Amino acid sequence: MIMNDVVSKTAQSIDFNDIVGLNSAKALLNETVVWPLILPQLFTGIREPWRGVLLFGPPGTGKTLLAKAVAGQNGSTFFNCSTATLVSKFRGESEKIVRCLFFLAKHHSPSVVFLDEVDALVGTRGAEGEHEASRRFKTELFVQIDGIVTGGSKEEPCLVTVLAASNNPWDLDEAMRRRLEKRIFVGLPDETVRKQMFTKHVESMGMAGGEGVDDRLMDILADRTEGYSGADVELVCREAKMKCMRRLLEKVDVEELVDATEMESGGGEASVTDED
Ligand code: ATP
């Protein structure tokens, strides 16, 4: 059953401490999603919580990670959904999946329904040639999201939050954007955060020669990776590990780590040379 793929109690596996930087995004998520799920009695009446939150920003900056950590922060059930899990080629099936998803989210509340790459799932409405099935799917999704809000009351507060992520928020259906009232920008890491990311990776992989984390080396790496995302930084470290493995080194060598920063920023692909 498809729901096995989307439901997870990720609570124990990841929380905000596992994410480097993004402090303002974490603070906003605490306010908009974590606290309303932990202390629902505070978020009623005029303090009604946001019905939907949109995380937007460049690829690889930690949007999915943040969403998973939100569930980890408050022990809620996490429903990880994408186009692949919600859209079916069979007539009427996608609407049924959406209904079932929200039924389960309410049943297993507090819960977070995460819609990854929401612009692919709910693109611009009314676009020419839009399929009837896609319109029915969107309508059902909107009905279900609205149902969460109207379902909340003082005695039985709303314990389901819709969290969505997008690299292209401008491609998002207008009606969906309206439902994702709170928007949180997740940007590229600055030099200080990149340094913290490299330090974390180096600490976990260890350096050749038993050296600890060299602060000056971390500065150099952060300086050389302007415009890199968290995912790019991770890729640099993996690339260095692979190069060391080819040289049969057990731990990472400084030279390989610096060399691995020679990749296209933002592209997410390590540069390949003939020597490689
Ligand atoms: P996309 O928009 O392409 O789906 P995303 O913004 O959702 O990307 P994630 O999938 O959350 O990005 O992050 C990709 C990987 O990059 C993570 O698995 C993690 O290893 C690393 N990463 C990105 N940002 C951070 C961060 N701030 N702290 C720690 N790791 C990070």
PDB file of C-alpha atoms and ligand atoms in Angstrom:
ATOM      1  CA  MET A   1       0.000   0.000   0.000  1.00  0.00           C
ATOM      2  CA  ILE A   2       1.286   3.405  -0.999  1.00  0.00           C
ATOM      3  CA  MET A   3       0.833   4.804   2.513  1.00  0.00           C
ATOM      4  CA  ASN A   4       3.657   2.592   3.758  1.00  0.00           C
ATOM      5  CA  ASP A   5       6.022   4.699   1.678  1.00  0.00           C
ATOM      6  CA  VAL A   6       4.876   8.056   2.946  1.00  0.00           C
ATOM      7  CA  VAL A   7       4.317   7.540   6.657  1.00  0.00           C
ATOM      8  CA  SER A   8       7.247   7.569   8.997  1.00  0.00           C
ATOM      9  CA  LYS A   9       7.875   8.300  12.613  1.00  0.00           C
ATOM     10  CA  THR A  10      11.134  10.074  11.768  1.00  0.00           C
ATOM     11  CA  ALA A  11      10.983  11.794  15.098  1.00  0.00           C
ATOM     12  CA  GLN A  12      13.854   9.864  16.635  1.00  0.00           C
ATOM     13  CA  SER A  13      16.147  10.108  13.645  1.00  0.00           C
ATOM     14  CA  ILE A  14      16.661  13.807  12.963  1.00  0.00           C
ATOM     15  CA  ASP A  15      16.167  17.149  14.684  1.00  0.00           C
ATOM     16  CA  PHE A  16      17.273  20.777  14.278  1.00  0.00           C
ATOM     17  CA  ASN A  17      20.703  20.054  15.831  1.00  0.00           C
ATOM     18  CA  ASP A  18      21.551  17.922  12.805  1.00  0.00           C
ATOM     19  CA  ILE A  19      21.132  20.926  10.517  1.00  0.00           C
ATOM     20  CA  VAL A  20      23.953  23.414  10.215  1.00  0.00           C
ATOM     21  CA  GLY A  21      23.021  27.120  10.112  1.00  0.00           C
ATOM     22  CA  LEU A  22      19.540  28.143   8.874  1.00  0.00           C
ATOM     23  CA  ASN A  23      18.846  29.641  12.289  1.00  0.00           C
ATOM     24  CA  SER A  24      16.107  32.030  11.225  1.00  0.00           C
ATOM     25  CA  ALA A  25      14.319  29.292   9.234  1.00  0.00           C
ATOM     26  CA  LYS A  26      14.478  27.027  12.320  1.00  0.00           C
ATOM     27  CA  ALA A  27      13.125  29.795  14.573  1.00  0.00           C
ATOM     28  CA  LEU A  28      10.250  30.492  12.178  1.00  0.00           C
ATOM     29  CA  LEU A  29       9.439  26.787  11.868  1.00  0.00           C
ATOM     30  CA  ASN A  30       9.390  26.484  15.646  1.00  0.00           C
ATOM     31  CA  GLU A  31       6.867  29.300  15.828  1.00  0.00           C
ATOM     32  CA  THR A  32       4.714  28.240  12.904  1.00  0.00           C
ATOM     33  CA  VAL A  33       4.755  24.430  13.039  1.00  0.00           C
ATOM     34  CA  VAL A  34       6.496  22.955  16.098  1.00  0.00           C
ATOM     35  CA  TRP A  35       4.863  24.935  18.906  1.00  0.00           C
ATOM     36  CA  PRO A  36       1.299  24.775  17.493  1.00  0.00           C
ATOM     37  CA  LEU A  37       1.642  20.975  17.430  1.00  0.00           C
ATOM     38  CA  ILE A  38       3.107  20.758  20.951  1.00  0.00           C
ATOM     39  CA  LEU A  39       0.902  23.398  22.590  1.00  0.00           C
ATOM     40  CA  PRO A  40      -2.279  23.428  20.488  1.00  0.00           C
ATOM     41  CA  GLN A  41      -4.285  25.011  23.332  1.00  0.00           C
ATOM     42  CA  LEU A  42      -2.269  28.239  22.845  1.00  0.00           C
ATOM     43  CA  PHE A  43      -2.993  28.437  19.154  1.00  0.00           C
ATOM     44  CA  THR A  44      -6.746  28.879  18.981  1.00  0.00           C
ATOM     45  CA  GLY A  45      -9.014  31.836  18.275  1.00  0.00           C
ATOM     46  CA  ILE A  46      -7.060  34.886  17.177  1.00  0.00           C
ATOM     47  CA  ARG A  47      -3.815  32.954  17.579  1.00  0.00           C
ATOM     48  CA  GLU A  48      -4.909  30.436  14.946  1.00  0.00           C
ATOM     49  CA  PRO A  49      -1.814  28.736  13.483  1.00  0.00           C
ATOM     50  CA  TRP A  50      -0.864  29.017   9.820  1.00  0.00           C
ATOM     51  CA  ARG A  51      -2.698  26.392   7.817  1.00  0.00           C
ATOM     52  CA  GLY A  52       0.237  25.870   5.477  1.00  0.00           C
ATOM     53  CA  VAL A  53       3.915  26.748   5.356  1.00  0.00           C
ATOM     54  CA  LEU A  54       6.096  26.978   2.243  1.00  0.00           C
ATOM     55  CA  LEU A  55       9.858  26.462   2.369  1.00  0.00           C
ATOM     56  CA  PHE A  56      11.403  27.914  -0.762  1.00  0.00           C
ATOM     57  CA  GLY A  57      14.913  28.507  -2.058  1.00  0.00           C
ATOM     58  CA  PRO A  58      17.659  27.071  -4.256  1.00  0.00           C
ATOM     59  CA  PRO A  59      18.146  23.298  -4.543  1.00  0.00           C
ATOM     60  CA  GLY A  60      20.194  21.426  -1.949  1.00  0.00           C
ATOM     61  CA  THR A  61      19.878  24.038   0.781  1.00  0.00           C
ATOM     62  CA  GLY A  62      18.195  21.775   3.347  1.00  0.00           C
ATOM     63  CA  LYS A  63      14.437  22.257   2.793  1.00  0.00           C
ATOM     64  CA  THR A  64      13.634  18.540   2.990  1.00  0.00           C
ATOM     65  CA  LEU A  65      15.986  18.168   5.935  1.00  0.00           C
ATOM     66  CA  LEU A  66      14.202  20.998   7.774  1.00  0.00           C
ATOM     67  CA  ALA A  67      10.815  19.403   7.143  1.00  0.00           C
ATOM     68  CA  LYS A  68      11.972  16.050   8.528  1.00  0.00           C
ATOM     69  CA  ALA A  69      13.532  17.789  11.525  1.00  0.00           C
ATOM     70  CA  VAL A  70      10.242  19.541  12.282  1.00  0.00           C
ATOM     71  CA  ALA A  71       8.642  16.138  12.835  1.00  0.00           C
ATOM     72  CA  GLY A  72      11.663  15.136  14.899  1.00  0.00           C
ATOM     73  CA  GLN A  73      11.345  18.227  17.099  1.00  0.00           C
ATOM     74  CA  ASN A  74       7.880  17.355  18.329  1.00  0.00           C
ATOM     75  CA  GLY A  75       7.604  13.619  17.769  1.00  0.00           C
ATOM     76  CA  SER A  76       4.827  13.989  15.221  1.00  0.00           C
ATOM     77  CA  THR A  77       4.074  11.589  12.398  1.00  0.00           C
ATOM     78  CA  PHE A  78       5.703  12.634   9.170  1.00  0.00           C
ATOM     79  CA  PHE A  79       3.941  12.046   5.837  1.00  0.00           C
ATOM     80  CA  ASN A  80       6.540  12.487   3.128  1.00  0.00           C
ATOM     81  CA  CYS A  81       4.684  13.048  -0.146  1.00  0.00           C
ATOM     82  CA  SER A  82       5.756  13.815  -3.686  1.00  0.00           C
ATOM     83  CA  THR A  83       4.192  13.587  -7.132  1.00  0.00           C
ATOM     84  CA  ALA A  84       5.289   9.951  -7.361  1.00  0.00           C
ATOM     85  CA  THR A  85       3.426   8.962  -4.195  1.00  0.00           C
ATOM     86  CA  LEU A  86       0.241  10.973  -4.733  1.00  0.00           C
ATOM     87  CA  VAL A  87      -0.434  10.927  -8.449  1.00  0.00           C
ATOM     88  CA  SER A  88      -1.817   7.772 -10.029  1.00  0.00           C
ATOM     89  CA  LYS A  89      -2.540   7.124 -13.693  1.00  0.00           C
ATOM     90  CA  PHE A  90      -5.845   5.471 -12.801  1.00  0.00           C
ATOM     91  CA  ARG A  91      -8.974   7.604 -12.951  1.00  0.00           C
ATOM     92  CA  GLY A  92     -10.099   8.892  -9.579  1.00  0.00           C
ATOM     93  CA  GLU A  93      -7.245   7.127  -7.754  1.00  0.00           C
ATOM     94  CA  SER A  94      -5.198  10.276  -6.952  1.00  0.00           C
ATOM     95  CA  GLU A  95      -8.169  11.935  -5.237  1.00  0.00           C
ATOM     96  CA  LYS A  96      -8.698   8.770  -3.181  1.00  0.00           C
ATOM     97  CA  ILE A  97      -5.016   8.769  -2.150  1.00  0.00           C
ATOM     98  CA  VAL A  98      -5.262  12.419  -1.078  1.00  0.00           C
ATOM     99  CA  ARG A  99      -8.413  11.727   0.962  1.00  0.00           C
ATOM    100  CA  CYS A 100      -6.766   8.715   2.560  1.00  0.00           C
ATOM    101  CA  LEU A 101      -3.596  10.724   3.290  1.00  0.00           C
ATOM    102  CA  PHE A 102      -5.460  13.439   5.175  1.00  0.00           C
ATOM    103  CA  PHE A 103      -7.651  10.904   6.964  1.00  0.00           C
ATOM    104  CA  LEU A 104      -4.488   9.168   8.228  1.00  0.00           C
ATOM    105  CA  ALA A 105      -2.823  12.489   9.065  1.00  0.00           C
ATOM    106  CA  LYS A 106      -5.775  13.403  11.291  1.00  0.00           C
ATOM    107  CA  HIS A 107      -5.914   9.905  12.770  1.00  0.00           C
ATOM    108  CA  HIS A 108      -2.170   9.900  13.591  1.00  0.00           C
ATOM    109  CA  SER A 109      -2.020  13.533  14.695  1.00  0.00           C
ATOM    110  CA  PRO A 110      -0.045  15.461  15.636  1.00  0.00           C
ATOM    111  CA  SER A 111       1.305  15.104  12.136  1.00  0.00           C
ATOM    112  CA  VAL A 112       3.073  16.953   9.364  1.00  0.00           C
ATOM    113  CA  VAL A 113       2.029  16.433   5.747  1.00  0.00           C
ATOM    114  CA  PHE A 114       5.105  17.314   3.713  1.00  0.00           C
ATOM    115  CA  LEU A 115       4.595  18.057   0.002  1.00  0.00           C
ATOM    116  CA  ASP A 116       8.029  17.982  -1.596  1.00  0.00           C
ATOM    117  CA  GLU A 117       8.516  19.848  -4.892  1.00  0.00           C
ATOM    118  CA  VAL A 118       4.994  21.137  -4.562  1.00  0.00           C
ATOM    119  CA  ASP A 119       5.229  23.137  -7.818  1.00  0.00           C
ATOM    120  CA  ALA A 120       5.491  19.833  -9.732  1.00  0.00           C
ATOM    121  CA  LEU A 121       2.491  18.494  -7.820  1.00  0.00           C
ATOM    122  CA  VAL A 122       0.294  21.578  -8.034  1.00  0.00           C
ATOM    123  CA  GLY A 123       1.534  23.706 -10.914  1.00  0.00           C
ATOM    124  CA  THR A 124      -0.028  26.829 -12.357  1.00  0.00           C
ATOM    125  CA  ARG A 125      -3.784  26.394 -12.388  1.00  0.00           C
ATOM    126  CA  GLY A 126      -5.818  26.737 -15.527  1.00  0.00           C
ATOM    127  CA  ALA A 127      -2.773  26.468 -17.764  1.00  0.00           C
ATOM    128  CA  GLU A 128      -3.793  25.768 -21.305  1.00  0.00           C
ATOM    129  CA  GLY A 129      -4.176  22.064 -21.891  1.00  0.00           C
ATOM    130  CA  GLU A 130      -4.414  21.236 -18.215  1.00  0.00           C
ATOM    131  CA  HIS A 131      -5.857  17.809 -17.849  1.00  0.00           C
ATOM    132  CA  GLU A 132      -9.269  17.317 -16.230  1.00  0.00           C
ATOM    133  CA  ALA A 133      -7.725  14.714 -13.875  1.00  0.00           C
ATOM    134  CA  SER A 134      -5.173  17.253 -12.678  1.00  0.00           C
ATOM    135  CA  ARG A 135      -7.939  19.781 -11.937  1.00  0.00           C
ATOM    136  CA  ARG A 136      -9.879  17.172  -9.924  1.00  0.00           C
ATOM    137  CA  PHE A 137      -6.734  16.267  -7.998  1.00  0.00           C
ATOM    138  CA  LYS A 138      -6.026  19.900  -7.115  1.00  0.00           C
ATOM    139  CA  THR A 139      -9.589  20.496  -6.052  1.00  0.00           C
ATOM    140  CA  GLU A 140      -9.518  17.466  -3.734  1.00  0.00           C
ATOM    141  CA  LEU A 141      -6.195  18.588  -2.252  1.00  0.00           C
ATOM    142  CA  PHE A 142      -7.568  22.089  -1.556  1.00  0.00           C
ATOM    143  CA  VAL A 143     -10.728  20.659   0.000  1.00  0.00           C
ATOM    144  CA  GLN A 144      -8.628  18.473   2.303  1.00  0.00           C
ATOM    145  CA  ILE A 145      -6.292  21.322   3.313  1.00  0.00           C
ATOM    146  CA  ASP A 146      -9.269  23.578   4.040  1.00  0.00           C
ATOM    147  CA  GLY A 147     -10.837  20.712   5.989  1.00  0.00           C
ATOM    148  CA  ILE A 148      -7.906  20.693   8.422  1.00  0.00           C
ATOM    149  CA  VAL A 149      -8.410  24.339   9.257  1.00  0.00           C
ATOM    150  CA  THR A 150     -12.139  24.282   9.659  1.00  0.00           C
ATOM    151  CA  GLY A 151     -11.770  21.050  11.706  1.00  0.00           C
ATOM    152  CA  GLY A 152      -9.852  22.830  14.455  1.00  0.00           C
ATOM    153  CA  SER A 153     -11.646  24.076  17.552  1.00  0.00           C
ATOM    154  CA  LYS A 154     -10.762  25.010  21.133  1.00  0.00           C
ATOM    155  CA  GLU A 155     -11.758  21.575  22.420  1.00  0.00           C
ATOM    156  CA  GLU A 156     -10.258  19.723  19.472  1.00  0.00           C
ATOM    157  CA  PRO A 157      -7.487  21.914  18.061  1.00  0.00           C
ATOM    158  CA  CYS A 158      -5.948  21.451  14.654  1.00  0.00           C
ATOM    159  CA  LEU A 159      -3.015  19.044  14.942  1.00  0.00           C
ATOM    160  CA  VAL A 160      -2.119  18.601  11.300  1.00  0.00           C
ATOM    161  CA  THR A 161       0.166  20.982   9.453  1.00  0.00           C
ATOM    162  CA  VAL A 162       0.864  21.102   5.738  1.00  0.00           C
ATOM    163  CA  LEU A 163       4.477  21.875   4.977  1.00  0.00           C
ATOM    164  CA  ALA A 164       5.597  22.254   1.365  1.00  0.00           C
ATOM    165  CA  ALA A 165       8.929  22.818  -0.363  1.00  0.00           C
ATOM    166  CA  SER A 166       9.718  24.330  -3.730  1.00  0.00           C
ATOM    167  CA  ASN A 167      12.674  25.525  -5.791  1.00  0.00           C
ATOM    168  CA  ASN A 168      10.290  27.395  -8.118  1.00  0.00           C
ATOM    169  CA  PRO A 169       7.571  29.029  -6.010  1.00  0.00           C
ATOM    170  CA  TRP A 170       6.577  31.257  -8.944  1.00  0.00           C
ATOM    171  CA  ASP A 171       5.400  28.117 -10.820  1.00  0.00           C
ATOM    172  CA  LEU A 172       3.048  27.257  -7.998  1.00  0.00           C
ATOM    173  CA  ASP A 173      -0.707  27.309  -8.511  1.00  0.00           C
ATOM    174  CA  GLU A 174      -2.130  30.596  -7.203  1.00  0.00           C
ATOM    175  CA  ALA A 175      -4.763  28.818  -5.085  1.00  0.00           C
ATOM    176  CA  MET A 176      -2.118  26.552  -3.521  1.00  0.00           C
ATOM    177  CA  ARG A 177       0.164  29.512  -2.806  1.00  0.00           C
ATOM    178  CA  ARG A 178      -2.716  31.200  -0.989  1.00  0.00           C
ATOM    179  CA  ARG A 179      -3.083  28.145   1.255  1.00  0.00           C
ATOM    180  CA  LEU A 180       0.633  28.154   2.042  1.00  0.00           C
ATOM    181  CA  GLU A 181       0.267  31.417   3.898  1.00  0.00           C
ATOM    182  CA  LYS A 182       3.607  31.470   5.688  1.00  0.00           C
ATOM    183  CA  ARG A 183       6.657  31.494   3.390  1.00  0.00           C
ATOM    184  CA  ILE A 184      10.128  30.789   4.688  1.00  0.00           C
ATOM    185  CA  PHE A 185      13.183  31.419   2.542  1.00  0.00           C
ATOM    186  CA  VAL A 186      15.925  28.792   2.782  1.00  0.00           C
ATOM    187  CA  GLY A 187      19.020  30.328   1.241  1.00  0.00           C
ATOM    188  CA  LEU A 188      22.574  29.311   0.394  1.00  0.00           C
ATOM    189  CA  PRO A 189      24.969  29.078   3.358  1.00  0.00           C
ATOM    190  CA  ASP A 190      27.355  31.996   3.971  1.00  0.00           C
ATOM    191  CA  GLU A 191      31.082  31.553   4.627  1.00  0.00           C
ATOM    192  CA  THR A 192      30.669  30.978   8.380  1.00  0.00           C
ATOM    193  CA  VAL A 193      28.027  28.303   7.860  1.00  0.00           C
ATOM    194  CA  ARG A 194      30.063  26.611   5.110  1.00  0.00           C
ATOM    195  CA  LYS A 195      32.982  26.463   7.533  1.00  0.00           C
ATOM    196  CA  GLN A 196      30.738  24.813  10.151  1.00  0.00           C
ATOM    197  CA  MET A 197      29.533  22.321   7.521  1.00  0.00           C
ATOM    198  CA  PHE A 198      33.074  21.363   6.502  1.00  0.00           C
ATOM    199  CA  THR A 199      34.093  21.075  10.155  1.00  0.00           C
ATOM    200  CA  LYS A 200      31.175  18.704  10.821  1.00  0.00           C
ATOM    201  CA  HIS A 201      32.010  16.532   7.802  1.00  0.00           C
ATOM    202  CA  VAL A 202      35.743  16.448   8.584  1.00  0.00           C
ATOM    203  CA  GLU A 203      35.041  15.543  12.198  1.00  0.00           C
ATOM    204  CA  SER A 204      32.950  12.597  11.063  1.00  0.00           C
ATOM    205  CA  MET A 205      35.361  11.336   8.380  1.00  0.00           C
ATOM    206  CA  GLY A 206      38.691  11.983  10.149  1.00  0.00           C
ATOM    207  CA  MET A 207      41.900  13.294   8.577  1.00  0.00           C
ATOM    208  CA  ALA A 208      44.934  11.330   7.443  1.00  0.00           C
ATOM    209  CA  GLY A 209      47.917  11.384   9.792  1.00  0.00           C
ATOM    210  CA  GLY A 210      45.663  11.570  12.847  1.00  0.00           C
ATOM    211  CA  GLU A 211      45.325  15.347  12.424  1.00  0.00           C
ATOM    212  CA  GLY A 212      42.307  16.948  14.065  1.00  0.00           C
ATOM    213  CA  VAL A 213      40.222  19.645  12.420  1.00  0.00           C
ATOM    214  CA  ASP A 214      42.578  22.337  11.141  1.00  0.00           C
ATOM    215  CA  ASP A 215      40.813  25.676  11.570  1.00  0.00           C
ATOM    216  CA  ARG A 216      42.870  27.338   8.834  1.00  0.00           C
ATOM    217  CA  LEU A 217      42.004  24.566   6.367  1.00  0.00           C
ATOM    218  CA  MET A 218      38.314  25.004   7.177  1.00  0.00           C
ATOM    219  CA  ASP A 219      38.672  28.738   6.418  1.00  0.00           C
ATOM    220  CA  ILE A 220      40.285  27.934   3.065  1.00  0.00           C
ATOM    221  CA  LEU A 221      37.548  25.452   2.153  1.00  0.00           C
ATOM    222  CA  ALA A 222      34.792  27.900   3.121  1.00  0.00           C
ATOM    223  CA  ASP A 223      36.490  30.650   1.129  1.00  0.00           C
ATOM    224  CA  ARG A 224      36.798  28.468  -1.995  1.00  0.00           C
ATOM    225  CA  THR A 225      33.162  27.384  -1.999  1.00  0.00           C
ATOM    226  CA  GLU A 226      31.279  30.663  -2.423  1.00  0.00           C
ATOM    227  CA  GLY A 227      27.816  29.898  -3.893  1.00  0.00           C
ATOM    228  CA  TYR A 228      27.838  26.223  -2.852  1.00  0.00           C
ATOM    229  CA  SER A 229      24.788  24.723  -1.173  1.00  0.00           C
ATOM    230  CA  GLY A 230      24.858  22.305   1.774  1.00  0.00           C
ATOM    231  CA  ALA A 231      24.403  19.467  -0.720  1.00  0.00           C
ATOM    232  CA  ASP A 232      27.412  20.743  -2.746  1.00  0.00           C
ATOM    233  CA  VAL A 233      29.547  20.853   0.412  1.00  0.00           C
ATOM    234  CA  GLU A 234      28.555  17.267   1.158  1.00  0.00           C
ATOM    235  CA  LEU A 235      29.462  16.330  -2.418  1.00  0.00           C
ATOM    236  CA  VAL A 236      32.916  17.935  -2.066  1.00  0.00           C
ATOM    237  CA  CYS A 237      33.577  15.776   1.000  1.00  0.00           C
ATOM    238  CA  ARG A 238      32.351  12.631  -0.715  1.00  0.00           C
ATOM    239  CA  GLU A 239      34.492  13.416  -3.748  1.00  0.00           C
ATOM    240  CA  ALA A 240      37.564  13.813  -1.492  1.00  0.00           C
ATOM    241  CA  LYS A 241      36.766  10.491   0.190  1.00  0.00           C
ATOM    242  CA  MET A 242      36.520   8.738  -3.194  1.00  0.00           C
ATOM    243  CA  LYS A 243      39.826  10.187  -4.352  1.00  0.00           C
ATOM    244  CA  CYS A 244      41.500   9.012  -1.141  1.00  0.00           C
ATOM    245  CA  MET A 245      39.978   5.580  -1.567  1.00  0.00           C
ATOM    246  CA  ARG A 246      41.501   5.332  -5.040  1.00  0.00           C
ATOM    247  CA  ARG A 247      44.875   6.073  -3.432  1.00  0.00           C
ATOM    248  CA  LEU A 248      44.132   3.381  -0.823  1.00  0.00           C
ATOM    249  CA  LEU A 249      44.204   5.952   1.976  1.00  0.00           C
ATOM    250  CA  GLU A 250      42.023   5.107   4.939  1.00  0.00           C
ATOM    251  CA  LYS A 251      41.371   8.702   5.928  1.00  0.00           C
ATOM    252  CA  VAL A 252      40.955  11.942   4.052  1.00  0.00           C
ATOM    253  CA  ASP A 253      44.008  13.830   2.952  1.00  0.00           C
ATOM    254  CA  VAL A 254      44.090  17.676   3.106  1.00  0.00           C
ATOM    255  CA  GLU A 255      45.229  17.986  -0.486  1.00  0.00           C
ATOM    256  CA  GLU A 256      42.347  15.898  -1.852  1.00  0.00           C
ATOM    257  CA  LEU A 257      39.833  17.879   0.162  1.00  0.00           C
ATOM    258  CA  VAL A 258      41.063  21.198  -1.219  1.00  0.00           C
ATOM    259  CA  ASP A 259      41.234  19.721  -4.748  1.00  0.00           C
ATOM    260  CA  ALA A 260      37.651  18.495  -4.475  1.00  0.00           C
ATOM    261  CA  THR A 261      36.431  22.081  -4.111  1.00  0.00           C
ATOM    262  CA  GLU A 262      37.211  22.535  -7.813  1.00  0.00           C
ATOM    263  CA  MET A 263      33.636  21.888  -8.823  1.00  0.00           C
ATOM    264  CA  GLU A 264      30.991  23.923 -10.517  1.00  0.00           C
ATOM    265  CA  SER A 265      29.202  25.883  -7.815  1.00  0.00           C
ATOM    266  CA  GLY A 266      25.467  25.350  -7.696  1.00  0.00           C
ATOM    267  CA  GLY A 267      25.658  22.721 -10.401  1.00  0.00           C
ATOM    268  CA  GLY A 268      26.085  19.974  -7.861  1.00  0.00           C
ATOM    269  CA  GLU A 269      28.481  18.074 -10.086  1.00  0.00           C
ATOM    270  CA  ALA A 270      32.128  17.542  -9.447  1.00  0.00           C
ATOM    271  CA  SER A 271      34.334  18.636 -12.331  1.00  0.00           C
ATOM    272  CA  VAL A 272      35.720  15.700 -14.251  1.00  0.00           C
ATOM    273  CA  THR A 273      39.164  15.915 -15.764  1.00  0.00           C
ATOM    274  CA  ASP A 274      41.114  13.497 -17.921  1.00  0.00           C
ATOM    275  CA  GLU A 275      43.265  12.630 -14.903  1.00  0.00           C
ATOM    276  CA  ASP A 276      40.123  11.493 -13.058  1.00  0.00           C
TER     277      ASP A 276
HETATM  278  P1  ATP B   1      15.906  20.083  -3.306  1.00  0.00           P
HETATM  279  O1  ATP B   1      15.203  21.393  -3.400  1.00  0.00           O
HETATM  280  O2  ATP B   1      16.823  19.821  -4.444  1.00  0.00           O
HETATM  281  O3  ATP B   1      14.997  18.929  -2.979  1.00  0.00           O
HETATM  282  P2  ATP B   1      16.566  20.570  -0.565  1.00  0.00           P
HETATM  283  O4  ATP B   1      16.649  22.028  -0.337  1.00  0.00           O
HETATM  284  O5  ATP B   1      15.329  19.878  -0.140  1.00  0.00           O
HETATM  285  O6  ATP B   1      16.911  20.223  -2.064  1.00  0.00           O
HETATM  286  P3  ATP B   1      17.870  18.659   1.084  1.00  0.00           P
HETATM  287  O7  ATP B   1      17.387  17.468   0.310  1.00  0.00           O
HETATM  288  O8  ATP B   1      17.227  18.945   2.385  1.00  0.00           O
HETATM  289  O9  ATP B   1      17.833  19.934   0.168  1.00  0.00           O
HETATM  290  O10 ATP B   1      19.438  18.542   1.329  1.00  0.00           O
HETATM  291  C1  ATP B   1      20.279  17.731   0.509  1.00  0.00           C
HETATM  292  C2  ATP B   1      21.452  17.260   1.344  1.00  0.00           C
HETATM  293  O11 ATP B   1      22.339  18.371   1.578  1.00  0.00           O
HETATM  294  C3  ATP B   1      21.044  16.770   2.718  1.00  0.00           C
HETATM  295  O12 ATP B   1      20.847  15.391   2.726  1.00  0.00           O
HETATM  296  C4  ATP B   1      22.214  17.155   3.596  1.00  0.00           C
HETATM  297  O13 ATP B   1      23.137  16.129   3.591  1.00  0.00           O
HETATM  298  C5  ATP B   1      22.837  18.349   2.889  1.00  0.00           C
HETATM  299  N1  ATP B   1      22.485  19.642   3.522  1.00  0.00           N
HETATM  300  C6  ATP B   1      21.911  20.689   2.903  1.00  0.00           C
HETATM  301  N2  ATP B   1      21.773  21.732   3.730  1.00  0.00           N
HETATM  302  C7  ATP B   1      22.263  21.331   4.932  1.00  0.00           C
HETATM  303  C8  ATP B   1      22.392  21.954   6.219  1.00  0.00           C
HETATM  304  N3  ATP B   1      22.002  23.212   6.421  1.00  0.00           N
HETATM  305  N4  ATP B   1      22.928  21.231   7.225  1.00  0.00           N
HETATM  306  C9  ATP B   1      23.337  19.952   7.030  1.00  0.00           C
HETATM  307  N5  ATP B   1      23.251  19.314   5.843  1.00  0.00           N
HETATM  308  C10 ATP B   1      22.726  19.990   4.802  1.00  0.00           C
END
